[in-house]
mmCIF file of C-alpha atoms in Angstrom:
data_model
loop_
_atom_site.group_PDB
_atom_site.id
_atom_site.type_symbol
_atom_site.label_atom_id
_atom_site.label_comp_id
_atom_site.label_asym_id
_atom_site.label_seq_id
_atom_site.Cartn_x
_atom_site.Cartn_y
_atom_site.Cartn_z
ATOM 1 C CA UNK C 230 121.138 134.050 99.104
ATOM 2 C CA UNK C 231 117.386 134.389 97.525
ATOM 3 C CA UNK C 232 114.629 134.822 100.186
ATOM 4 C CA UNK C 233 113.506 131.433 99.462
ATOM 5 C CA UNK C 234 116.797 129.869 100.677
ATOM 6 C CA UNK C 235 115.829 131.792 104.112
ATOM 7 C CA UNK C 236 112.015 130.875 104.178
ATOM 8 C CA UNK C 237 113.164 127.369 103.852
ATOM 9 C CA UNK C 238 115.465 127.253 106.982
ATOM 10 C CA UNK C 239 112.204 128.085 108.764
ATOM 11 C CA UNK C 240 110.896 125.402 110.863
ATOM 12 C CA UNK C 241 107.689 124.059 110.142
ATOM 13 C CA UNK C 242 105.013 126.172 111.311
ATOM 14 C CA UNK C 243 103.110 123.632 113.996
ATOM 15 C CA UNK C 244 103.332 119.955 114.451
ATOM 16 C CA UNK C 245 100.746 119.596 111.464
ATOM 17 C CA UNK C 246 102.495 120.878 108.730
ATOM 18 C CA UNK C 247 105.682 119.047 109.899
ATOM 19 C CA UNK C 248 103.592 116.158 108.966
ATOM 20 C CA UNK C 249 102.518 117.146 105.857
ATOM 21 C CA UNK C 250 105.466 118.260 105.138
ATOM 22 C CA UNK C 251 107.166 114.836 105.262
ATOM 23 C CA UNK C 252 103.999 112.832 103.506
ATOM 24 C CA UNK C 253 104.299 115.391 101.327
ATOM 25 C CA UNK C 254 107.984 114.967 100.213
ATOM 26 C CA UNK C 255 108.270 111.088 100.384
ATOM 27 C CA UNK C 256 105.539 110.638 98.269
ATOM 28 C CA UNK C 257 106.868 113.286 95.450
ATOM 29 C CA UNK C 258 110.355 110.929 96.168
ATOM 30 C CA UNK C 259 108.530 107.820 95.737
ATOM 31 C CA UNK C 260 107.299 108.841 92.729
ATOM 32 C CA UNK C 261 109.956 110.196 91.056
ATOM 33 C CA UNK C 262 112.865 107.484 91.992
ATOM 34 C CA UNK C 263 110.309 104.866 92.363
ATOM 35 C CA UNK C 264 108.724 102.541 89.412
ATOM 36 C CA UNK C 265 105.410 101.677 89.563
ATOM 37 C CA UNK C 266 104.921 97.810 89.696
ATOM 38 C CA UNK C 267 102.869 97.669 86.766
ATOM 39 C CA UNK C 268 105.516 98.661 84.471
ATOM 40 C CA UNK C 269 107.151 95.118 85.635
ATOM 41 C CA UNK C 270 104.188 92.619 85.747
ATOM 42 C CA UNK C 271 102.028 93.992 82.611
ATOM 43 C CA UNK C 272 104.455 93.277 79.974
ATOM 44 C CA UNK C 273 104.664 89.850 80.954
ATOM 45 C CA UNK C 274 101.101 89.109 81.744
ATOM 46 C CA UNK C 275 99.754 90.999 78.332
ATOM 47 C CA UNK C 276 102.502 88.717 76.462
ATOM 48 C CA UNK C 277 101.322 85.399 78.126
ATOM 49 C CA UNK C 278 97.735 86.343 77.626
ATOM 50 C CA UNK C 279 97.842 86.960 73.973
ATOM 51 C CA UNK C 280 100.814 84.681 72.966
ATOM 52 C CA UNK C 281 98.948 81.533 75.001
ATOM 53 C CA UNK C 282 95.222 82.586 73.801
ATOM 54 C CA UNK C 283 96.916 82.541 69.755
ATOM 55 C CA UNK C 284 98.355 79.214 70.919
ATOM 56 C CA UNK C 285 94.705 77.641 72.430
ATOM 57 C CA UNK C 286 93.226 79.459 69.121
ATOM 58 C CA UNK C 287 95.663 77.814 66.890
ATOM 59 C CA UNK C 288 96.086 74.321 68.783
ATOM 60 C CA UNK C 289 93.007 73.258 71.003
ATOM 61 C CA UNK C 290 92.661 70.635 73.014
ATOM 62 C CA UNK C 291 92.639 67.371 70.671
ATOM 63 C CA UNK C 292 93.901 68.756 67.734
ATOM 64 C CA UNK C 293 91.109 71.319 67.808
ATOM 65 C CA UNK C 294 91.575 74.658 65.122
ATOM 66 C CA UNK C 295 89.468 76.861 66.820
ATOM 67 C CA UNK C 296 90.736 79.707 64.537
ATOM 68 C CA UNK C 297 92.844 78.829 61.340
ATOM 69 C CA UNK C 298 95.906 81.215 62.064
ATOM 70 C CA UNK C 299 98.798 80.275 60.362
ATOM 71 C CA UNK C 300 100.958 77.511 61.906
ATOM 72 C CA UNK C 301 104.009 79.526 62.694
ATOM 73 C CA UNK C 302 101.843 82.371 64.172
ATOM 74 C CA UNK C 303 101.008 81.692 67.591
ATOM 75 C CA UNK C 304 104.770 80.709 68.288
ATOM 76 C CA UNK C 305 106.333 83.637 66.633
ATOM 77 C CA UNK C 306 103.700 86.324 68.114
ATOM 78 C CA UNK C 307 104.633 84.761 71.845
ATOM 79 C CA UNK C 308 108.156 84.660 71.254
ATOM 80 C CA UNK C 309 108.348 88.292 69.983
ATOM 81 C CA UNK C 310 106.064 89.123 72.664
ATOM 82 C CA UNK C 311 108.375 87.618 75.704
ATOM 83 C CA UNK C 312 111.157 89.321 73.884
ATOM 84 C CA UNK C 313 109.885 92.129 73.966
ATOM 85 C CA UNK C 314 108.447 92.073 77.515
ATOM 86 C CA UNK C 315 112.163 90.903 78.496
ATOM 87 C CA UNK C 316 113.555 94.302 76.852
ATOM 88 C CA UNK C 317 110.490 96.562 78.558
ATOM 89 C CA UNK C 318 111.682 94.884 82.098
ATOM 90 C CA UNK C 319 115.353 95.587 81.098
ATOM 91 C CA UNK C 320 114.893 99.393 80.360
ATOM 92 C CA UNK C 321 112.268 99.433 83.361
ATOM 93 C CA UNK C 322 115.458 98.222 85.734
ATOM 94 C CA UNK C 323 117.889 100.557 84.047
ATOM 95 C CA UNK C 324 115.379 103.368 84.836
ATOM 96 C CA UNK C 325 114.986 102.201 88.391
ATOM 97 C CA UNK C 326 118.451 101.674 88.915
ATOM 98 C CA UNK C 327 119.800 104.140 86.754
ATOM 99 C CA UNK C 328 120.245 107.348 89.665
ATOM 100 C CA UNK C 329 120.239 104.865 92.950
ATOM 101 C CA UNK C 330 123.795 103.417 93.542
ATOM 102 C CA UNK C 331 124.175 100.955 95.776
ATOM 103 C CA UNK C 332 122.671 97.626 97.178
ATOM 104 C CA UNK C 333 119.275 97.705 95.537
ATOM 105 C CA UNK C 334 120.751 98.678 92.232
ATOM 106 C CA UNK C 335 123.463 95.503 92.615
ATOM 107 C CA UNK C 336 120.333 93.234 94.085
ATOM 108 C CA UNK C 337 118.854 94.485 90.241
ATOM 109 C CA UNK C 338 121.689 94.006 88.415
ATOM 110 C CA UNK C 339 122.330 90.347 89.718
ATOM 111 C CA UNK C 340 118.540 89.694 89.518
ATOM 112 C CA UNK C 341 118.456 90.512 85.639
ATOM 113 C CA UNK C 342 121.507 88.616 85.143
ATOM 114 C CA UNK C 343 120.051 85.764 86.733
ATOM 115 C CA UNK C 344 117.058 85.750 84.403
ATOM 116 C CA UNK C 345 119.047 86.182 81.105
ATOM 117 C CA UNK C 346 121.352 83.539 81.758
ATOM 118 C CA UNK C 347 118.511 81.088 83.489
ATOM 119 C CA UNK C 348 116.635 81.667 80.285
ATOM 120 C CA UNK C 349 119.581 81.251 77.670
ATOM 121 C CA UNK C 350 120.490 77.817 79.127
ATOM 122 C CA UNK C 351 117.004 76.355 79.185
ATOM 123 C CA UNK C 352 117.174 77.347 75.866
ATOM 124 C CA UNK C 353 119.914 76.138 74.767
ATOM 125 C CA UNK C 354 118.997 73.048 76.229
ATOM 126 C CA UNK C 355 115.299 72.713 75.163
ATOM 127 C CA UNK C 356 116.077 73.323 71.338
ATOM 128 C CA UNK C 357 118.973 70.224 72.015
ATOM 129 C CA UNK C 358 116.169 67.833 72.539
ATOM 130 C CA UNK C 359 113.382 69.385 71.093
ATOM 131 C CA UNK C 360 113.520 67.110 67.651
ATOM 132 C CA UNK C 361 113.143 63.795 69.490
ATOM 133 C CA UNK C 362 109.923 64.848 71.250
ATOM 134 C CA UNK C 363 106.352 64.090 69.895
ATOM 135 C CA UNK C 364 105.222 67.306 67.941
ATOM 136 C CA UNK C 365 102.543 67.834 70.423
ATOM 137 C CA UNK C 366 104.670 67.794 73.721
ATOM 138 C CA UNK C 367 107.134 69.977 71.929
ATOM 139 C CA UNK C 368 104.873 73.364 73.072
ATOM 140 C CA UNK C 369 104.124 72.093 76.417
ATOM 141 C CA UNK C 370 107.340 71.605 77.031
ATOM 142 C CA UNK C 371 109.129 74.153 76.106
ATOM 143 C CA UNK C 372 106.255 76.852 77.571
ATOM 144 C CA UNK C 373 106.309 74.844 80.573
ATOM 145 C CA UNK C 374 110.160 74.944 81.270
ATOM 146 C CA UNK C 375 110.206 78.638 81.164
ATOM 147 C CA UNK C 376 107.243 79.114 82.909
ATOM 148 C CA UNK C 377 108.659 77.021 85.611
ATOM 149 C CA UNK C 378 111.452 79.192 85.736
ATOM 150 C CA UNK C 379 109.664 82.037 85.455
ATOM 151 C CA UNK C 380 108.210 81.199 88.613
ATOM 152 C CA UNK C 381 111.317 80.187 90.547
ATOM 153 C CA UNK C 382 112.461 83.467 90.051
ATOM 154 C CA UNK C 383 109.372 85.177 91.252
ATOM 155 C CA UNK C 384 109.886 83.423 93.883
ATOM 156 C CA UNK C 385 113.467 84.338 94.368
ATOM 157 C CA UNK C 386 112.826 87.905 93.905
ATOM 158 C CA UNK C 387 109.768 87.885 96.645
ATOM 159 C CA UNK C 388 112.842 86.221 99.015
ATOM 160 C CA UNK C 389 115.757 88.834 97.932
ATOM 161 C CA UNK C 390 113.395 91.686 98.567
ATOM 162 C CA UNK C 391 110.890 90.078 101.339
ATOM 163 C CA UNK C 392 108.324 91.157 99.196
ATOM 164 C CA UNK C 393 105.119 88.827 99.255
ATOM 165 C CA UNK C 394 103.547 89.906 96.322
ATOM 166 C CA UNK C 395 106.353 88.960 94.075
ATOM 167 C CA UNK C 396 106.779 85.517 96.532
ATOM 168 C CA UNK C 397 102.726 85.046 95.644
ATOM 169 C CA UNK C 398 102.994 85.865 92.169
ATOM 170 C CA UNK C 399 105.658 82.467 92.193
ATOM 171 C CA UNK C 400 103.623 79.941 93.750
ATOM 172 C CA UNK C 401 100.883 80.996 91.757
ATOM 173 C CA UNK C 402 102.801 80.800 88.403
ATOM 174 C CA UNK C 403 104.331 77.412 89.472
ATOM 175 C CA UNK C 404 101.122 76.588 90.997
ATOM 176 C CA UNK C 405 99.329 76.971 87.272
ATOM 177 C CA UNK C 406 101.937 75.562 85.463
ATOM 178 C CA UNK C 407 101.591 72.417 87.161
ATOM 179 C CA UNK C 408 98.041 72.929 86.431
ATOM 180 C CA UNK C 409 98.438 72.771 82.874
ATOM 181 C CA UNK C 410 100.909 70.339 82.391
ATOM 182 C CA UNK C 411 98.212 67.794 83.756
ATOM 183 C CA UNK C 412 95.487 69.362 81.481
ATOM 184 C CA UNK C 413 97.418 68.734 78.474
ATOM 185 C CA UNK C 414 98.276 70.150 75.140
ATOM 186 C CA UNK C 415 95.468 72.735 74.507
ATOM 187 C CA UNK C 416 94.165 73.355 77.910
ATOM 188 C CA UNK C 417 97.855 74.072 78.730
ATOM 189 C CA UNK C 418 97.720 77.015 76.127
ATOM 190 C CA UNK C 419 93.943 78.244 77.667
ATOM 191 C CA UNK C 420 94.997 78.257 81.096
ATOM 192 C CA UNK C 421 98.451 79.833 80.680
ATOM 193 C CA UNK C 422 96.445 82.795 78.606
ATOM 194 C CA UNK C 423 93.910 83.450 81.302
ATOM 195 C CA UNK C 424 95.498 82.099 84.595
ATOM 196 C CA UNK C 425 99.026 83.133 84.212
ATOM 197 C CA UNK C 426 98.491 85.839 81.697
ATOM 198 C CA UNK C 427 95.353 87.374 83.403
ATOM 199 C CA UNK C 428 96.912 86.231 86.918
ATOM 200 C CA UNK C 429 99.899 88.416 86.331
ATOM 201 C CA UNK C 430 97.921 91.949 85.011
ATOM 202 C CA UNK C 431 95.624 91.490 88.369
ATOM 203 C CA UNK C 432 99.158 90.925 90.562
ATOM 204 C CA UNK C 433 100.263 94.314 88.565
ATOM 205 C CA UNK C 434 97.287 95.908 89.664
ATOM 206 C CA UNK C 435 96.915 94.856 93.097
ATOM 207 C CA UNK C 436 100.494 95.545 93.785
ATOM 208 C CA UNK C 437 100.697 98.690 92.934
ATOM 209 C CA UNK C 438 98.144 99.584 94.908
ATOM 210 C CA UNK C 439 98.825 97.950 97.850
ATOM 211 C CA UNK C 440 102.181 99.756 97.554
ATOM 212 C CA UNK C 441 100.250 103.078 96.832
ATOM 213 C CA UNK C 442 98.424 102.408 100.005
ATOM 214 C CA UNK C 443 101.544 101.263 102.393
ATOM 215 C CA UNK C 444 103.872 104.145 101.683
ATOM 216 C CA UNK C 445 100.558 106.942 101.790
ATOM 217 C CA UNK Y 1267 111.393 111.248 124.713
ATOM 218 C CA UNK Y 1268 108.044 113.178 123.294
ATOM 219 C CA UNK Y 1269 108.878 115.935 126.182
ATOM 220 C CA UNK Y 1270 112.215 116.242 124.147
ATOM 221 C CA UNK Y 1271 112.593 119.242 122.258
ATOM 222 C CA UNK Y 1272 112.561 118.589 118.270
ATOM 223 C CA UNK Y 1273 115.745 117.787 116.798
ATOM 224 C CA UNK Y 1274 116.865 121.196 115.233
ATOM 225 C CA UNK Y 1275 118.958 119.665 112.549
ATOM 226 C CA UNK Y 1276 116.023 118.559 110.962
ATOM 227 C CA UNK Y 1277 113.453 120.804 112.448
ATOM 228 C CA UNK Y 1278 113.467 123.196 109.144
ATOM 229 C CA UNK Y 1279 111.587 123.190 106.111
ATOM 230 C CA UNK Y 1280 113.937 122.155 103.760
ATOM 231 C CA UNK Y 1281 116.344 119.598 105.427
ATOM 232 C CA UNK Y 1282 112.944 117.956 107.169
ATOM 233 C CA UNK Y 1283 112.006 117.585 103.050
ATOM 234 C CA UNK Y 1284 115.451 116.573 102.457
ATOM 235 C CA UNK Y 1285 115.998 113.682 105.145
ATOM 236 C CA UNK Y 1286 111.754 112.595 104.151
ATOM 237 C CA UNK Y 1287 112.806 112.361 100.404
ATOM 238 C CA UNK Y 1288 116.151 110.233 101.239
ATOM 239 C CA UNK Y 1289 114.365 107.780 103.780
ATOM 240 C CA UNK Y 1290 112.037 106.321 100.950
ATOM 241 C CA UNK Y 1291 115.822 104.681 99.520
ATOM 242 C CA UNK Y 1292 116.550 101.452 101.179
ATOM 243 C CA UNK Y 1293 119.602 101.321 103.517
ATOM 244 C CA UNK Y 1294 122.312 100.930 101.795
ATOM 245 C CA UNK Y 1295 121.188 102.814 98.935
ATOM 246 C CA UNK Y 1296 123.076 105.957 97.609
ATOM 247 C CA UNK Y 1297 121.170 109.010 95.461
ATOM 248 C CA UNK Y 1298 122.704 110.988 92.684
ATOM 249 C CA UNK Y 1299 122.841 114.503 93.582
ATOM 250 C CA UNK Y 1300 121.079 116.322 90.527
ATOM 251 C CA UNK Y 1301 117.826 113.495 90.860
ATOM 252 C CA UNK Y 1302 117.423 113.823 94.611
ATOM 253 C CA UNK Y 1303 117.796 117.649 93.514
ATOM 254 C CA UNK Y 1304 115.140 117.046 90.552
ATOM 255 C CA UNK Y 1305 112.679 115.553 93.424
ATOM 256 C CA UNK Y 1306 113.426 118.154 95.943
ATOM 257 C CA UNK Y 1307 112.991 121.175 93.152
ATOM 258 C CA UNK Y 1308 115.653 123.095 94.984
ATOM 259 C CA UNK Y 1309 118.508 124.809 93.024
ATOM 260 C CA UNK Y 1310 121.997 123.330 93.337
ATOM 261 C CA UNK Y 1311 123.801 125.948 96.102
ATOM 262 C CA UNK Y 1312 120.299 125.619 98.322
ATOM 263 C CA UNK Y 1313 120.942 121.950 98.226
ATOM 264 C CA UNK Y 1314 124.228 121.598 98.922
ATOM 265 C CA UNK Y 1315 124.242 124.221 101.786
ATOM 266 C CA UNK Y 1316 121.641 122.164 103.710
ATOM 267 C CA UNK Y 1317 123.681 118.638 102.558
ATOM 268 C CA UNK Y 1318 126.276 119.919 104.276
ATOM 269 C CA UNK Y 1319 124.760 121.007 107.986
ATOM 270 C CA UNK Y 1320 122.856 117.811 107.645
ATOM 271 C CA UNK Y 1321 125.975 115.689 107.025
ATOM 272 C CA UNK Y 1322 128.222 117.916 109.499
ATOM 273 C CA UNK Y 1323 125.341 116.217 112.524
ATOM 274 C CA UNK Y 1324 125.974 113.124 110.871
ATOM 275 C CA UNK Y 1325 123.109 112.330 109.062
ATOM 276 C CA UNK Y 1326 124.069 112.186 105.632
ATOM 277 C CA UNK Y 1327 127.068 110.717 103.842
ATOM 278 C CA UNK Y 1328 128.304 112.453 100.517
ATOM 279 C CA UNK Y 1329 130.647 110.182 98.488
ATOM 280 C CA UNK Y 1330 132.385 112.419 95.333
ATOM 281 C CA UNK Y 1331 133.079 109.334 92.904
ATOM 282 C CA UNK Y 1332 133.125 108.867 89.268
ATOM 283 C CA UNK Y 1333 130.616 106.863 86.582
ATOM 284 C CA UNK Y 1334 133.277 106.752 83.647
ATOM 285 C CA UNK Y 1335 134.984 110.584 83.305
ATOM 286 C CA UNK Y 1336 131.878 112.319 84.681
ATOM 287 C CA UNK Y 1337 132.044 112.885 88.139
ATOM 288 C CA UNK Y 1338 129.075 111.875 90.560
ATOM 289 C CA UNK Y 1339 128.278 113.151 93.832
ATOM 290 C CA UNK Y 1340 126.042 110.541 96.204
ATOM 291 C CA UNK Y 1341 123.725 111.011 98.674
ATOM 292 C CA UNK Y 1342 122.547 108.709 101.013
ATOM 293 C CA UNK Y 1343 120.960 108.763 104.641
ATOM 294 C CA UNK Y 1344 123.030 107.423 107.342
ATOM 295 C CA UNK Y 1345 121.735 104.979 110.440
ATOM 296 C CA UNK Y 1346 121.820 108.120 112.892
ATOM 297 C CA UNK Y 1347 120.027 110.136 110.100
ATOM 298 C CA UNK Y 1348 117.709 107.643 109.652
ATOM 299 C CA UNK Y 1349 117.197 107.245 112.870
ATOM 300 C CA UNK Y 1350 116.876 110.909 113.968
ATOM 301 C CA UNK Y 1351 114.473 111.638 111.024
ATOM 302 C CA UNK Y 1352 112.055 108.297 112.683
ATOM 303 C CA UNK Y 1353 112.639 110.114 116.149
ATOM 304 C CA UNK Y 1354 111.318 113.262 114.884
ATOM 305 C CA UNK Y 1355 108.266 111.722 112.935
ATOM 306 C CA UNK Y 1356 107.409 110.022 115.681
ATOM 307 C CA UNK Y 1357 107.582 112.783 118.089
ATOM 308 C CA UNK Y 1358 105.511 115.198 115.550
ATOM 309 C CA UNK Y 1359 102.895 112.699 116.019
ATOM 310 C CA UNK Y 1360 102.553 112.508 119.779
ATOM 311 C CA UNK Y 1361 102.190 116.125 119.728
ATOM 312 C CA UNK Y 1362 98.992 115.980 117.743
ATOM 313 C CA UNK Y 1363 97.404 113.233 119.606
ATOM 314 C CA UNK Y 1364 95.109 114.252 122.067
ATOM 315 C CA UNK Y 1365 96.562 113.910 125.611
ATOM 316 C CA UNK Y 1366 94.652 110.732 126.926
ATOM 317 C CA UNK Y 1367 95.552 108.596 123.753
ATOM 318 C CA UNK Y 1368 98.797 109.773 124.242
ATOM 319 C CA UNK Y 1369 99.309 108.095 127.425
ATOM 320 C CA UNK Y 1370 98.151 104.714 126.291
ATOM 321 C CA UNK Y 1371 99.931 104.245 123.495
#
């Protein structure tokens, strides 16, 4: 065997470096096996942020043009831009996931399942009825049933992995949806860009810090 | 328990890293060998020969399975390793508090 093999089967020289030694080695294991939270809230809150502010550009408050995008814009660029924060979160779990077997990668697994097939029914049944409603109820409804959702699976996740943050993060989303439901068409669009949007990048922020913090 | 000698299983350098690197995965939770060996930076034959004193005390499981045709070998910390490793942390820190702390905590 190499002389590092029998250095290592040393103990620790005093009580010190035993410490060290540990802090040492769970945070190199948090950060290699570990994801850090941002990579899950920033796709979602840069997507709400710019797909919502097009929208409030595009269609203020009373019919307003603040900027004269083209009509189909704003929808598009938020639709592409939740798909793609969908496939960033999918690739993030697979990454988290992909060398830990066991419960946490099953508690994943069913948690992304539960958010494809939440969001492909309210789908399915939002573009059913979207014809009949007024043109300008048709955004604010169909942002605010997935936002809803969004948030009752925040929520969900905060109470499968008794993490507050991620409970927070719901009632805040749910909270602001409400919010700008009563506002309106419009103000929906300006307070889903900077409440939810900007809500979620500070979350991302925040919680990977505190998590920096808790595990240092 | 802090008069207690330290647990010798895991009172050497490398299984003391190995047991601190599996107690960040939740219970439960199983590692593949060549990533816990990726955050470790030890080479293969190092690893295993300290996988196996540490799971002939008990404190790791090793389960040989397969993810299609390739073969996997899992890590993960057992309750009594688990345990053992928060016995030890806890008794490395009494040892560096001063005396009169120590008796009020």
């Amino acid at each position: 065997m190499s002389e590092s093999f029998v250095d290592n089967d040393q103990p620790p020289g005093d009580p010190a470096e035993a410490l060290r030694l540990i802090e040492e080695q769970r945070a190199a294991a948090l950060r290699h096996i570990h994801i850090d939270d941002r990579w899950w809230y920033w796709p979602w809150g840069f997507a709400w942020l710019i797909g919502f502010g097009l929208l409030f550009l595009r269609f203020g408050p009373d019919g307003r043009v603040f900027v004269d995008l083209p009509e189909w814009l704003p929808v598009a660029a938020l639709i592409a831009l939740l798909v793609g924060a969908g496939v960033i979160s999918g690739l993030t779990g697979a990454r988290a996931y992909g060398s830990v077997v066991g419960e946490s990668s099953r508690r994943g697994a069913y948690y992304g399942w539960a958010w494809s097939i939440a969001f492909t029914g309210a789908t399915v049944i939002l573009v059913r009825v979207s014809d009949a409603l007024p043109e300008d109820l048709r955004t604010l409804v169909w942002s605010a049933t997935m936002v809803a959702l969004t948030g009752a699976l925040h929520m969900a996740g905060g109470a499968i992995w008794l993490n507050r943050t991620l409970f927070q993060l719901g009632v805040w989303i749910s909270v602001v949806n409400v919010a700008g439901v009563l506002a309106g068409p419009g103000w929906q669009s300006l307070i889903m860009c900077v409440a939810a949007g900007g809500g979620m990048i500070v979350f991302g922020a925040f919680a990977g810090r505190w998590r920096r913090r808790v595990t240092a | 328990m802090t008069d207690a000698p330290l647990d010798p299983v895991i009172h050497a350098q490398a299984r003391l890293r190995v047991v601190a690197a599996l107690s960040t995965l939740g219970t439960g939770d199983q590692i593949a060998f060549p990533r816990l060996q990726d955050v470790l930076r030890m080479t293969p034959g190092n690893l295993s020969v300290h996988l196996r004193k540490l799971e002939d005390a008990g404190y790791v499981e090793i389960t040989k399975t397969h993810r299609g045709r390739t073969p996997m070998t899992l890590v993960a910390l057992t309750n009594r390793g688990r345990t053992a490793f928060e016995e030890y942390t806890a008794s490395v820190r009494a040892l560096l508090q001063p005396p009169d702390i120590k008796e009020k905590a």
